[in-house]
CSV table of C-alpha atoms and ligand atoms in Angstrom, one decimal:
chain,number,residue,atom,x,y,z
A,13,GLN,CA,-8.6,7.3,13.4
A,14,ALA,CA,-8.7,3.7,12.3
A,15,ALA,CA,-6.0,1.2,13.1
A,16,MET,CA,-3.1,0.8,10.7
A,17,VAL,CA,-3.0,-2.2,8.5
A,18,ASP,CA,-0.5,-4.8,9.8
A,19,GLU,CA,1.8,-6.3,7.2
A,20,ASN,CA,1.1,-9.7,8.7
A,21,ASP,CA,-2.7,-9.4,8.2
A,22,ALA,CA,-4.0,-12.0,5.7
A,23,GLN,CA,-5.2,-9.4,3.3
A,24,ALA,CA,-1.9,-7.5,3.5
A,25,LYS,CA,0.1,-10.6,2.9
A,26,ALA,CA,-2.1,-11.6,-0.1
A,27,LEU,CA,-1.5,-8.2,-1.7
A,28,GLY,CA,2.1,-7.8,-0.7
A,29,TYR,CA,1.4,-4.7,1.4
A,30,VAL,CA,4.3,-3.0,3.1
A,31,ALA,CA,4.2,0.1,5.2
A,32,ASP,CA,7.4,1.3,3.5
A,33,ALA,CA,7.3,1.1,-0.3
A,34,ALA,CA,11.0,0.7,-0.4
A,35,LYS,CA,10.5,-2.7,1.2
A,36,ALA,CA,8.1,-4.0,-1.5
A,37,ASP,CA,9.0,-7.5,-2.7
A,38,LYS,CA,10.5,-6.5,-6.0
A,39,THR,CA,11.3,-10.1,-6.9
A,40,LYS,CA,7.7,-11.2,-6.5
A,41,TYR,CA,6.1,-8.0,-7.8
A,42,LYS,CA,8.0,-7.1,-11.0
A,43,GLN,CA,5.5,-4.3,-11.7
A,44,PHE,CA,6.9,-2.3,-8.8
A,45,ALA,CA,8.5,0.9,-10.0
A,46,ALA,CA,10.4,3.4,-7.9
A,47,GLY,CA,8.2,6.3,-6.8
A,48,GLN,CA,5.0,4.2,-6.5
A,49,HIS,CA,3.4,4.5,-3.0
A,50,CYS,CA,0.0,4.6,-1.5
A,51,GLY,CA,0.0,8.4,-1.5
A,52,ASN,CA,0.0,8.6,-5.3
A,53,CYS,CA,-2.3,5.5,-5.8
A,54,ALA,CA,-5.8,6.0,-7.2
A,55,LEU,CA,-7.2,4.0,-4.3
A,56,TYR,CA,-5.7,6.1,-1.5
A,57,GLN,CA,-8.2,8.3,0.2
A,58,GLY,CA,-5.9,10.1,2.6
A,59,GLY,CA,-4.8,12.9,0.4
A,60,ALA,CA,-1.5,14.3,1.7
A,61,ALA,CA,-2.0,12.7,5.2
A,62,PRO,CA,0.6,10.2,6.4
A,63,ALA,CA,-2.1,7.5,6.6
A,64,GLY,CA,-5.5,7.1,5.0
A,65,LYS,CA,-8.2,4.7,3.9
A,66,CYS,CA,-7.9,2.3,1.0
A,67,ALA,CA,-10.9,0.5,-0.4
A,68,LEU,CA,-8.9,-2.8,-0.3
A,69,PHE,CA,-8.4,-2.6,3.4
A,70,PRO,CA,-11.8,-1.8,4.9
A,71,GLY,CA,-11.8,-0.4,8.5
A,72,LYS,CA,-8.1,0.2,8.5
A,73,GLU,CA,-5.6,2.7,7.2
A,74,VAL,CA,-2.6,2.3,5.0
A,75,ALA,CA,0.6,4.4,5.2
A,76,ASN,CA,1.0,7.2,2.6
A,77,LYS,CA,4.5,5.7,2.1
A,78,GLY,CA,3.2,2.2,1.8
A,79,TRP,CA,2.7,0.0,-1.3
A,80,CYS,CA,0.8,-3.1,-2.4
A,81,SER,CA,0.5,-5.1,-5.6
A,82,ALA,CA,-2.8,-3.5,-6.5
A,83,TYR,CA,-1.2,-0.1,-6.9
A,84,ALA,CA,-2.8,1.9,-9.6
A,85,LYS,CA,-1.3,5.3,-10.5
A,86,LYS,CA,-3.6,8.2,-9.7
A,87,ALA,CA,-4.7,9.9,-12.8
B,115,SF4,FE1,-1.8,1.5,-1.1
B,115,SF4,FE2,-3.0,1.6,-3.5
B,115,SF4,FE3,-2.3,-0.8,-2.4
B,115,SF4,FE4,-4.3,0.7,-1.4
B,115,SF4,S1,-4.3,-0.2,-3.5
B,115,SF4,S2,-2.7,-0.4,-0.3
B,115,SF4,S3,-3.5,2.8,-1.6
B,115,SF4,S4,-0.9,0.8,-3.1
């Protein structure tokens, strides 16, 4: 299993990634809406697992309950 993305990584900071969607910066990211989290984002590859890969964070895993500003609702 790959290491988890650290919120302090450069890429995480650039995208506003947080391991807990509830902690997303709602002032900076007005597009955030309740219910959005990695687990229902089109880019999440972990299925129902608590952590999984995301194309935007190669070599690491994001939290199912996480969120970032590139969130795109899964179809
Ligand atoms: Fe999570 Fe989607 Fe952002 Fe990847 S793109 S970190 S799966 S919200």
